[in-house]
PDB file of C-alpha atoms in Angstrom:
ATOM      1  CA  MET A   1      -0.054   0.027  -0.041  1.00 45.00           C
ATOM      2  CA  ASP A   2       1.213   3.507  -0.779  1.00 56.00           C
ATOM      3  CA  GLN A   3       2.164   5.714   2.177  1.00 69.00           C
ATOM      4  CA  LEU A   4      -0.942   7.669   3.009  1.00 85.00           C
ATOM      5  CA  THR A   5      -0.276  11.367   3.680  1.00 88.00           C
ATOM      6  CA  ILE A   6      -2.276  14.067   5.265  1.00 89.00           C
ATOM      7  CA  ASN A   7      -1.083  17.791   5.151  1.00 91.00           C
ATOM      8  CA  ALA A   8      -1.757  19.685   8.199  1.00 92.00           C
ATOM      9  CA  LYS A   9      -1.137  23.194   9.761  1.00 91.00           C
ATOM     10  CA  THR A  10      -0.647  23.920  13.372  1.00 91.00           C
ATOM     11  CA  ARG A  11      -3.710  26.025  14.824  1.00 88.00           C
ATOM     12  CA  THR A  12      -3.811  28.239  17.880  1.00 85.00           C
ATOM     13  CA  GLU A  13      -7.643  28.903  18.221  1.00 84.00           C
ATOM     14  CA  SER A  14      -9.621  26.293  20.136  1.00 82.00           C
ATOM     15  CA  GLY A  15     -13.274  26.024  21.175  1.00 83.00           C
ATOM     16  CA  LYS A  16     -16.679  25.478  19.584  1.00 86.00           C
ATOM     17  CA  SER A  17     -16.597  28.514  17.422  1.00 87.00           C
ATOM     18  CA  ALA A  18     -13.146  28.131  16.163  1.00 87.00           C
ATOM     19  CA  ALA A  19     -14.095  24.565  15.322  1.00 86.00           C
ATOM     20  CA  LYS A  20     -17.250  25.653  13.328  1.00 87.00           C
ATOM     21  CA  HIS A  21     -15.213  28.015  11.632  1.00 88.00           C
ATOM     22  CA  LEU A  22     -12.751  25.690  10.198  1.00 90.00           C
ATOM     23  CA  ARG A  23     -15.410  23.063   9.169  1.00 88.00           C
ATOM     24  CA  ALA A  24     -17.221  25.779   7.309  1.00 90.00           C
ATOM     25  CA  GLU A  25     -13.875  26.095   5.259  1.00 92.00           C
ATOM     26  CA  GLY A  26     -13.733  22.439   4.601  1.00 90.00           C
ATOM     27  CA  ARG A  27     -11.004  21.693   7.409  1.00 92.00           C
ATOM     28  CA  LEU A  28     -11.178  19.950  10.535  1.00 93.00           C
ATOM     29  CA  PRO A  29      -9.636  20.474  13.826  1.00 93.00           C
ATOM     30  CA  ALA A  30      -7.158  17.754  14.900  1.00 94.00           C
ATOM     31  CA  VAL A  31      -4.814  16.942  17.660  1.00 94.00           C
ATOM     32  CA  LEU A  32      -1.593  15.267  17.508  1.00 94.00           C
ATOM     33  CA  TYR A  33      -0.351  13.471  20.678  1.00 94.00           C
ATOM     34  CA  ASN A  34       3.338  12.174  21.058  1.00 90.00           C
ATOM     35  CA  SER A  35       4.566   9.288  23.158  1.00 86.00           C
ATOM     36  CA  GLU A  36       5.415  11.787  26.129  1.00 87.00           C
ATOM     37  CA  GLY A  37       1.768  12.991  26.216  1.00 83.00           C
ATOM     38  CA  LYS A  38       2.604  16.157  24.360  1.00 91.00           C
ATOM     39  CA  SER A  39      -0.338  17.565  22.051  1.00 91.00           C
ATOM     40  CA  THR A  40      -0.169  19.810  19.130  1.00 92.00           C
ATOM     41  CA  MET A  41      -3.509  21.364  17.643  1.00 93.00           C
ATOM     42  CA  LEU A  42      -3.636  20.934  14.033  1.00 94.00           C
ATOM     43  CA  THR A  43      -6.052  21.898  11.172  1.00 93.00           C
ATOM     44  CA  ILE A  44      -6.413  19.321   8.194  1.00 94.00           C
ATOM     45  CA  ASP A  45      -8.289  19.229   4.823  1.00 92.00           C
ATOM     46  CA  GLU A  46     -11.636  17.466   5.536  1.00 92.00           C
ATOM     47  CA  THR A  47     -11.702  15.775   1.899  1.00 91.00           C
ATOM     48  CA  GLU A  48      -7.888  14.654   2.147  1.00 92.00           C
ATOM     49  CA  PHE A  49      -8.638  13.100   5.732  1.00 93.00           C
ATOM     50  CA  ASN A  50     -11.734  11.355   4.650  1.00 91.00           C
ATOM     51  CA  LYS A  51      -9.890   9.500   1.680  1.00 90.00           C
ATOM     52  CA  VAL A  52      -7.230   8.404   3.967  1.00 91.00           C
ATOM     53  CA  TRP A  53      -9.596   7.633   7.043  1.00 90.00           C
ATOM     54  CA  ARG A  54     -11.889   5.407   5.104  1.00 87.00           C
ATOM     55  CA  ASN A  55      -8.920   3.134   3.941  1.00 86.00           C
ATOM     56  CA  VAL A  56      -6.914   2.541   6.967  1.00 87.00           C
ATOM     57  CA  THR A  57      -6.937   0.127   9.963  1.00 84.00           C
ATOM     58  CA  PRO A  58      -5.896   1.119  13.690  1.00 82.00           C
ATOM     59  CA  THR A  59      -2.515  -0.073  12.671  1.00 84.00           C
ATOM     60  CA  THR A  60      -1.892   1.706   9.572  1.00 88.00           C
ATOM     61  CA  LEU A  61       0.839   4.296   9.599  1.00 88.00           C
ATOM     62  CA  VAL A  62      -0.179   7.480   7.882  1.00 91.00           C
ATOM     63  CA  SER A  63       2.066  10.304   7.184  1.00 90.00           C
ATOM     64  CA  VAL A  64       1.087  13.818   8.543  1.00 92.00           C
ATOM     65  CA  ASN A  65       3.013  16.574   7.016  1.00 92.00           C
ATOM     66  CA  ILE A  66       2.845  19.451   9.587  1.00 91.00           C
ATOM     67  CA  ASP A  67       3.976  22.920   8.240  1.00 86.00           C
ATOM     68  CA  GLY A  68       6.532  20.888   6.038  1.00 85.00           C
ATOM     69  CA  ALA A  69       7.760  18.183   8.664  1.00 88.00           C
ATOM     70  CA  ASN A  70       6.625  14.425   8.207  1.00 89.00           C
ATOM     71  CA  HIS A  71       5.337  12.609  11.289  1.00 89.00           C
ATOM     72  CA  ASP A  72       4.450   8.809  11.168  1.00 90.00           C
ATOM     73  CA  VAL A  73       1.080   8.646  12.994  1.00 91.00           C
ATOM     74  CA  PHE A  74      -1.709   6.366  13.686  1.00 91.00           C
ATOM     75  CA  ILE A  75      -5.331   7.721  13.459  1.00 91.00           C
ATOM     76  CA  LYS A  76      -6.203   7.116  17.124  1.00 91.00           C
ATOM     77  CA  ASP A  77      -9.709   8.377  17.362  1.00 91.00           C
ATOM     78  CA  THR A  78     -12.354  10.472  15.466  1.00 93.00           C
ATOM     79  CA  GLU A  79     -15.311  12.231  16.562  1.00 92.00           C
ATOM     80  CA  TYR A  80     -18.015  11.414  13.928  1.00 89.00           C
ATOM     81  CA  ASN A  81     -21.495  12.603  13.285  1.00 89.00           C
ATOM     82  CA  ILE A  82     -23.657   9.730  12.024  1.00 89.00           C
ATOM     83  CA  ARG A  83     -26.476  12.108  10.682  1.00 91.00           C
ATOM     84  CA  THR A  84     -24.468  14.175   8.574  1.00 88.00           C
ATOM     85  CA  ASP A  85     -21.879  11.401   7.719  1.00 87.00           C
ATOM     86  CA  LYS A  86     -18.976  13.715   8.562  1.00 89.00           C
ATOM     87  CA  VAL A  87     -15.982  13.585  10.625  1.00 91.00           C
ATOM     88  CA  LEU A  88     -16.080  16.451  13.222  1.00 92.00           C
ATOM     89  CA  HIS A  89     -12.496  15.990  14.928  1.00 93.00           C
ATOM     90  CA  ALA A  90      -9.407  13.503  14.609  1.00 94.00           C
ATOM     91  CA  ASP A  91      -6.839  12.466  17.069  1.00 94.00           C
ATOM     92  CA  PHE A  92      -3.347  11.317  15.839  1.00 94.00           C
ATOM     93  CA  PHE A  93      -0.672   9.482  17.915  1.00 92.00           C
ATOM     94  CA  GLU A  94       2.878   9.561  17.082  1.00 92.00           C
ATOM     95  CA  PRO A  95       4.816   6.802  18.864  1.00 90.00           C
ATOM     96  CA  ALA A  96       8.525   7.006  19.359  1.00 88.00           C
ATOM     97  CA  ALA A  97      10.392   5.349  16.656  1.00 83.00           C
ATOM     98  CA  ASP A  98      12.017   2.917  18.898  1.00 86.00           C
ATOM     99  CA  GLN A  99       8.855   2.501  21.003  1.00 85.00           C
ATOM    100  CA  GLN A 100       7.191  -1.225  21.013  1.00 89.00           C
ATOM    101  CA  ILE A 101       3.579  -1.066  20.877  1.00 88.00           C
ATOM    102  CA  THR A 102       1.265  -3.825  21.802  1.00 90.00           C
ATOM    103  CA  VAL A 103      -2.114  -4.386  19.594  1.00 88.00           C
ATOM    104  CA  LYS A 104      -4.838  -6.943  19.502  1.00 90.00           C
ATOM    105  CA  MET A 105      -5.746  -7.589  15.728  1.00 91.00           C
ATOM    106  CA  PRO A 106      -8.452  -9.458  14.027  1.00 91.00           C
ATOM    107  CA  VAL A 107      -7.337 -12.324  11.682  1.00 92.00           C
ATOM    108  CA  HIS A 108      -8.856 -12.349   8.218  1.00 92.00           C
ATOM    109  CA  TYR A 109      -9.068 -15.498   6.229  1.00 93.00           C
ATOM    110  CA  THR A 110      -8.982 -16.081   2.416  1.00 93.00           C
ATOM    111  CA  GLY A 111      -9.520 -19.102   0.509  1.00 93.00           C
ATOM    112  CA  THR A 112     -11.435 -22.087   0.967  1.00 92.00           C
ATOM    113  CA  PRO A 113      -9.735 -24.936   2.952  1.00 93.00           C
ATOM    114  CA  ALA A 114      -9.004 -28.060   0.863  1.00 92.00           C
ATOM    115  CA  GLY A 115     -10.978 -30.136   3.593  1.00 91.00           C
ATOM    116  CA  VAL A 116     -13.957 -28.155   3.097  1.00 92.00           C
ATOM    117  CA  LEU A 117     -14.003 -28.763  -0.604  1.00 92.00           C
ATOM    118  CA  LYS A 118     -13.786 -32.647   0.539  1.00 91.00           C
ATOM    119  CA  GLY A 119     -16.861 -32.181   2.612  1.00 91.00           C
ATOM    120  CA  GLY A 120     -15.321 -31.131   5.885  1.00 91.00           C
ATOM    121  CA  PHE A 121     -16.471 -28.280   8.251  1.00 93.00           C
ATOM    122  CA  LEU A 122     -14.364 -25.122   8.977  1.00 93.00           C
ATOM    123  CA  ARG A 123     -14.315 -24.163  12.521  1.00 93.00           C
ATOM    124  CA  LYS A 124     -13.033 -20.525  13.497  1.00 93.00           C
ATOM    125  CA  HIS A 125     -11.400 -20.544  16.769  1.00 92.00           C
ATOM    126  CA  THR A 126      -9.785 -17.461  17.822  1.00 90.00           C
ATOM    127  CA  PRO A 127     -10.887 -14.271  16.169  1.00 91.00           C
ATOM    128  CA  ASP A 128      -7.900 -12.112  17.124  1.00 92.00           C
ATOM    129  CA  ILE A 129      -4.108 -12.159  18.142  1.00 94.00           C
ATOM    130  CA  THR A 130      -1.949 -10.053  20.343  1.00 93.00           C
ATOM    131  CA  LEU A 131       1.095  -8.566  18.694  1.00 93.00           C
ATOM    132  CA  LYS A 132       4.042  -6.310  19.709  1.00 92.00           C
ATOM    133  CA  ALA A 133       6.428  -4.426  17.396  1.00 91.00           C
ATOM    134  CA  VAL A 134       7.618  -0.848  16.729  1.00 89.00           C
ATOM    135  CA  ALA A 135       5.121   1.138  14.783  1.00 85.00           C
ATOM    136  CA  LYS A 136       7.155   0.636  11.102  1.00 85.00           C
ATOM    137  CA  SER A 137       7.078  -3.174  11.446  1.00 87.00           C
ATOM    138  CA  MET A 138       3.472  -3.516  12.628  1.00 86.00           C
ATOM    139  CA  PRO A 139       1.250  -5.036   9.885  1.00 88.00           C
ATOM    140  CA  ALA A 140      -1.647  -3.119   8.836  1.00 85.00           C
ATOM    141  CA  ARG A 141      -3.763  -6.042   8.843  1.00 88.00           C
ATOM    142  CA  ILE A 142      -3.392  -9.794   9.078  1.00 91.00           C
ATOM    143  CA  SER A 143      -4.736 -11.886   6.268  1.00 91.00           C
ATOM    144  CA  VAL A 144      -4.119 -15.602   6.164  1.00 91.00           C
ATOM    145  CA  ASP A 145      -4.796 -18.048   3.099  1.00 93.00           C
ATOM    146  CA  ILE A 146      -6.310 -21.119   4.664  1.00 94.00           C
ATOM    147  CA  SER A 147      -6.699 -22.966   1.262  1.00 93.00           C
ATOM    148  CA  GLY A 148      -3.924 -25.451   2.456  1.00 92.00           C
ATOM    149  CA  VAL A 149      -5.947 -26.736   5.487  1.00 93.00           C
ATOM    150  CA  ASN A 150      -7.290 -30.256   5.042  1.00 93.00           C
ATOM    151  CA  VAL A 151      -9.530 -32.485   6.949  1.00 93.00           C
ATOM    152  CA  GLY A 152      -8.104 -33.072  10.548  1.00 93.00           C
ATOM    153  CA  GLU A 153      -5.737 -30.278  10.454  1.00 94.00           C
ATOM    154  CA  THR A 154      -5.423 -27.154  12.299  1.00 94.00           C
ATOM    155  CA  PHE A 155      -3.992 -23.822  11.206  1.00 94.00           C
ATOM    156  CA  ALA A 156      -2.299 -22.352  14.523  1.00 94.00           C
ATOM    157  CA  VAL A 157      -0.620 -19.067  15.485  1.00 93.00           C
ATOM    158  CA  LYS A 158       2.814 -20.746  14.973  1.00 93.00           C
ATOM    159  CA  ASN A 159       1.866 -21.043  11.272  1.00 92.00           C
ATOM    160  CA  LEU A 160       1.504 -17.249  10.755  1.00 91.00           C
ATOM    161  CA  ASN A 161       4.305 -15.502   8.918  1.00 88.00           C
ATOM    162  CA  LEU A 162       4.279 -11.970  10.064  1.00 88.00           C
ATOM    163  CA  GLY A 163       7.798 -10.908   9.201  1.00 83.00           C
ATOM    164  CA  SER A 164      10.837  -9.955  11.306  1.00 85.00           C
ATOM    165  CA  GLY A 165      10.399  -7.301  13.974  1.00 88.00           C
ATOM    166  CA  VAL A 166       6.932  -8.539  15.016  1.00 91.00           C
ATOM    167  CA  THR A 167       6.404 -10.529  18.332  1.00 92.00           C
ATOM    168  CA  VAL A 168       3.258 -12.569  18.570  1.00 92.00           C
ATOM    169  CA  LEU A 169       2.129 -12.442  22.235  1.00 94.00           C
ATOM    170  CA  THR A 170      -0.550 -15.032  21.658  1.00 93.00           C
ATOM    171  CA  ASP A 171       0.553 -18.589  22.533  1.00 94.00           C
ATOM    172  CA  ALA A 172       2.024 -20.292  19.451  1.00 93.00           C
ATOM    173  CA  GLU A 173      -0.076 -23.329  19.774  1.00 94.00           C
ATOM    174  CA  THR A 174      -3.448 -21.484  19.733  1.00 94.00           C
ATOM    175  CA  ALA A 175      -5.596 -22.933  17.097  1.00 94.00           C
ATOM    176  CA  LEU A 176      -7.007 -20.116  14.459  1.00 94.00           C
ATOM    177  CA  VAL A 177      -8.857 -22.357  12.288  1.00 94.00           C
ATOM    178  CA  SER A 178      -9.417 -26.183  11.762  1.00 94.00           C
ATOM    179  CA  VAL A 179     -11.252 -28.496   9.539  1.00 93.00           C
ATOM    180  CA  SER A 180     -13.069 -31.434  11.059  1.00 92.00           C
ATOM    181  CA  ALA A 181     -14.559 -34.382   9.003  1.00 86.00           C
ATOM    182  CA  GLY A 182     -18.325 -34.254   8.005  1.00 70.00           C
ATOM    183  CA  HIS A 183     -20.861 -36.747   9.440  1.00 59.00           C
TER     184      HIS A 183
END
């Protein structure tokens, strides 16, 4: 996936009327928090943010260009108005480059297991796993091809290949999916 970028400017005004004024101009108020808890008030383009926001997961690193300086961040939270289908505010989190973060991620499956094609039944056991890595190494999503799983076989956490730099905290023997024989 290409690096997603959002252009931002620092802002000094805060409060409801300032936020209303920004939204009227097609901009959103946002805040960037770093690993030490410091915050920077920002303003971002609403259209640009929506294009990125609708295509990311909680572990997708997004590049925010603040007054010419790039920051690799996660979109941590958004305030969203369901009636108008508009984002009202965004929070970004910039982890330290060497900081290990721990994330619980859902596992998505692709392919039809060979055992199911032979009449077996697919059982999904564990919906998500816990990972630990620096932000740059964290996968945006976990997608597993289970087409090689036969009747009587189990695909476990230890069978995942998430690359170097990613530590799986979930027990390696934990079953993700299995195919049992049909009756």
